[in-house]
Amino acid sequence: MIMSHTKSSYKSSAKTKYTHGERMEQLIEAEELLRGQAQVWQLMFAFADSMALKCAVELRIANIIHSHSTPITLSQIASSIDSPSHPDIPYLTRIMRLLLRRKIFTADRPSDGGGTLYGPTHVSRWLVHDSDRTLAPMLLMENHPLTTNPWHCFSQCVKEGGIAFKRANGSEIWEFASQNPEFNSMFNSGMACTARVVIRAILVGYKNGFGCVGSLVDVGGGTGDLVSEIVKSHPHIKGINFDLPHVVTTAPEYKGVCHVGGDMFEAIPNADAIIMKWIMHDWGDEDCVKILKNCRKAIPEKTGKVIIVDVVLKPEGDDLFDDTGLVFDLLMIAHSSGGKERTELEWKKLLEEGGFPRYNIIKIPALTSIIEAYPQLQN
């Protein structure tokens, strides 16, 4: 009887433990499913963050807040908004509430029960119009219907190929910009503000890289902003701004810089070094190899180098800009005609095919990195 009772108790205890373990698994599964549901909701409406930011930029809220020496009330913000009628305070309150949660602005709630006081942050500094570090024009450009429409064509592009921007707007982005002055102006303003940010990062993060350079060609340099700033910081350099003829004809004069018109797919002016900022990511691999081969012909065999300023993707990385790099790769699907961001291995393959067997990646304080490429394995 005793043995029988013990055996029965053992079975009962084992059954209880199994049931408890099973229950725990069910609870964990339920919690993970709930988290999954929450994440889908967040991703589904991720565009709301962009739209709230766009609203803040259009209303110049960052400008209003930063123009005061102390945090201000919602009424003060509303009274400073350029509007034909009094702004809708309830709408503004709700939009600001999300921006506060995203830590775009600060909120101070006085102990005397007064209204919330809104203050600036390091984030909001990048949203101030007419600042030398603003990203406001880029934000407005990237969230315009004409530039968001191509994102809706991704599934069609996966199924059938083609160019997303052309599917959405009837022509490729460069052609569209040439035919639509208002869009062209908005696009150029967006590119100009990001260029200023990257130029500053280059001058800070790569200042020692220009010491031995006597002459420098900026391939695809537009109106010469980048090379002129480099020459200003390194006056010993002879700067050459190289772009299509119709582009350089509108370029202003800069001390120490000459403008040369031409086609990078045909030939590039000779110099000690070549710099290309956000050029390679606009093109597919075959075109990039053509550009690199022309670069190699233009620089000295032993001492020359190419300085590529572009994103180096790290799909598994967790550095400050790694996530944004993946988003930029999708941006290239949306806006370019075959361009893409590349991993280090993809850059290595591209450089070798273009005649540059040695390279060095240098991090700078920006989304982009610097890829130094050399035509010889050793100095």
mmCIF file with all atom_site columns, N, CA, C and O in Angstrom, residues 92-102 118:
data_model
loop_
_atom_site.group_PDB
_atom_site.id
_atom_site.type_symbol
_atom_site.label_atom_id
_atom_site.label_alt_id
_atom_site.label_comp_id
_atom_site.label_asym_id
_atom_site.label_entity_id
_atom_site.label_seq_id
_atom_site.pdbx_PDB_ins_code
_atom_site.Cartn_x
_atom_site.Cartn_y
_atom_site.Cartn_z
_atom_site.occupancy
_atom_site.B_iso_or_equiv
_atom_site.pdbx_formal_charge
_atom_site.auth_seq_id
_atom_site.auth_comp_id
_atom_site.auth_asym_id
_atom_site.auth_atom_id
_atom_site.pdbx_PDB_model_num
ATOM 1  N N  . LEU A 1 92  ? -2.775 71.548 -32.003 1.00 0.00 ? 92  LEU A N  1
ATOM 2  C CA . LEU A 1 92  ? -1.375 71.803 -31.685 1.00 0.00 ? 92  LEU A CA 1
ATOM 3  C C  . LEU A 1 92  ? -0.954 71.040 -30.429 1.00 0.00 ? 92  LEU A C  1
ATOM 4  O O  . LEU A 1 92  ? 0.136  70.462 -30.379 1.00 0.00 ? 92  LEU A O  1
ATOM 5  N N  . THR A 1 93  ? -1.851 71.016 -29.429 1.00 0.00 ? 93  THR A N  1
ATOM 6  C CA . THR A 1 93  ? -1.570 70.305 -28.185 1.00 0.00 ? 93  THR A CA 1
ATOM 7  C C  . THR A 1 93  ? -1.299 68.829 -28.440 1.00 0.00 ? 93  THR A C  1
ATOM 8  O O  . THR A 1 93  ? -0.350 68.241 -27.905 1.00 0.00 ? 93  THR A O  1
ATOM 9  N N  . ARG A 1 94  ? -2.118 68.221 -29.275 1.00 0.00 ? 94  ARG A N  1
ATOM 10 C CA . ARG A 1 94  ? -1.998 66.789 -29.533 1.00 0.00 ? 94  ARG A CA 1
ATOM 11 C C  . ARG A 1 94  ? -0.738 66.466 -30.337 1.00 0.00 ? 94  ARG A C  1
ATOM 12 O O  . ARG A 1 94  ? -0.078 65.445 -30.103 1.00 0.00 ? 94  ARG A O  1
ATOM 13 N N  . ILE A 1 95  ? -0.391 67.324 -31.279 1.00 0.00 ? 95  ILE A N  1
ATOM 14 C CA . ILE A 1 95  ? 0.823  67.110 -32.058 1.00 0.00 ? 95  ILE A CA 1
ATOM 15 C C  . ILE A 1 95  ? 2.058  67.277 -31.172 1.00 0.00 ? 95  ILE A C  1
ATOM 16 O O  . ILE A 1 95  ? 3.001  66.477 -31.223 1.00 0.00 ? 95  ILE A O  1
ATOM 17 N N  . MET A 1 96  ? 2.038  68.296 -30.330 1.00 0.00 ? 96  MET A N  1
ATOM 18 C CA . MET A 1 96  ? 3.160  68.524 -29.419 1.00 0.00 ? 96  MET A CA 1
ATOM 19 C C  . MET A 1 96  ? 3.317  67.375 -28.422 1.00 0.00 ? 96  MET A C  1
ATOM 20 O O  . MET A 1 96  ? 4.425  67.041 -28.016 1.00 0.00 ? 96  MET A O  1
ATOM 21 N N  . ARG A 1 97  ? 2.203  66.765 -28.045 1.00 0.00 ? 97  ARG A N  1
ATOM 22 C CA . ARG A 1 97  ? 2.255  65.661 -27.095 1.00 0.00 ? 97  ARG A CA 1
ATOM 23 C C  . ARG A 1 97  ? 3.084  64.496 -27.650 1.00 0.00 ? 97  ARG A C  1
ATOM 24 O O  . ARG A 1 97  ? 3.890  63.891 -26.934 1.00 0.00 ? 97  ARG A O  1
ATOM 25 N N  . LEU A 1 98  ? 2.900  64.188 -28.934 1.00 0.00 ? 98  LEU A N  1
ATOM 26 C CA . LEU A 1 98  ? 3.707  63.119 -29.536 1.00 0.00 ? 98  LEU A CA 1
ATOM 27 C C  . LEU A 1 98  ? 5.164  63.542 -29.667 1.00 0.00 ? 98  LEU A C  1
ATOM 28 O O  . LEU A 1 98  ? 6.079  62.755 -29.407 1.00 0.00 ? 98  LEU A O  1
ATOM 29 N N  . LEU A 1 99  ? 5.396  64.795 -30.053 1.00 0.00 ? 99  LEU A N  1
ATOM 30 C CA . LEU A 1 99  ? 6.765  65.283 -30.198 1.00 0.00 ? 99  LEU A CA 1
ATOM 31 C C  . LEU A 1 99  ? 7.506  65.288 -28.858 1.00 0.00 ? 99  LEU A C  1
ATOM 32 O O  . LEU A 1 99  ? 8.719  65.046 -28.811 1.00 0.00 ? 99  LEU A O  1
ATOM 33 N N  . LEU A 1 100 ? 6.782  65.535 -27.785 1.00 0.00 ? 100 LEU A N  1
ATOM 34 C CA . LEU A 1 100 ? 7.384  65.449 -26.457 1.00 0.00 ? 100 LEU A CA 1
ATOM 35 C C  . LEU A 1 100 ? 7.770  64.008 -26.139 1.00 0.00 ? 100 LEU A C  1
ATOM 36 O O  . LEU A 1 100 ? 8.843  63.743 -25.596 1.00 0.00 ? 100 LEU A O  1
ATOM 37 N N  . ARG A 1 101 ? 6.895  63.088 -26.462 1.00 0.00 ? 101 ARG A N  1
ATOM 38 C CA . ARG A 1 101 ? 7.187  61.675 -26.196 1.00 0.00 ? 101 ARG A CA 1
ATOM 39 C C  . ARG A 1 101 ? 8.393  61.206 -27.012 1.00 0.00 ? 101 ARG A C  1
ATOM 40 O O  . ARG A 1 101 ? 9.165  60.359 -26.565 1.00 0.00 ? 101 ARG A O  1
ATOM 41 N N  . ARG A 1 102 ? 8.560  61.761 -28.191 1.00 0.00 ? 102 ARG A N  1
ATOM 42 C CA . ARG A 1 102 ? 9.712  61.418 -29.029 1.00 0.00 ? 102 ARG A CA 1
ATOM 43 C C  . ARG A 1 102 ? 10.956 62.229 -28.651 1.00 0.00 ? 102 ARG A C  1
ATOM 44 O O  . ARG A 1 102 ? 11.975 62.150 -29.299 1.00 0.00 ? 102 ARG A O  1
ATOM 45 N N  . TYR A 1 118 ? 7.423  74.621 -22.937 1.00 0.00 ? 118 TYR A N  1
ATOM 46 C CA . TYR A 1 118 ? 8.129  73.824 -23.938 1.00 0.00 ? 118 TYR A CA 1
ATOM 47 C C  . TYR A 1 118 ? 9.515  74.415 -24.197 1.00 0.00 ? 118 TYR A C  1
ATOM 48 O O  . TYR A 1 118 ? 9.664  75.619 -24.419 1.00 0.00 ? 118 TYR A O  1
#
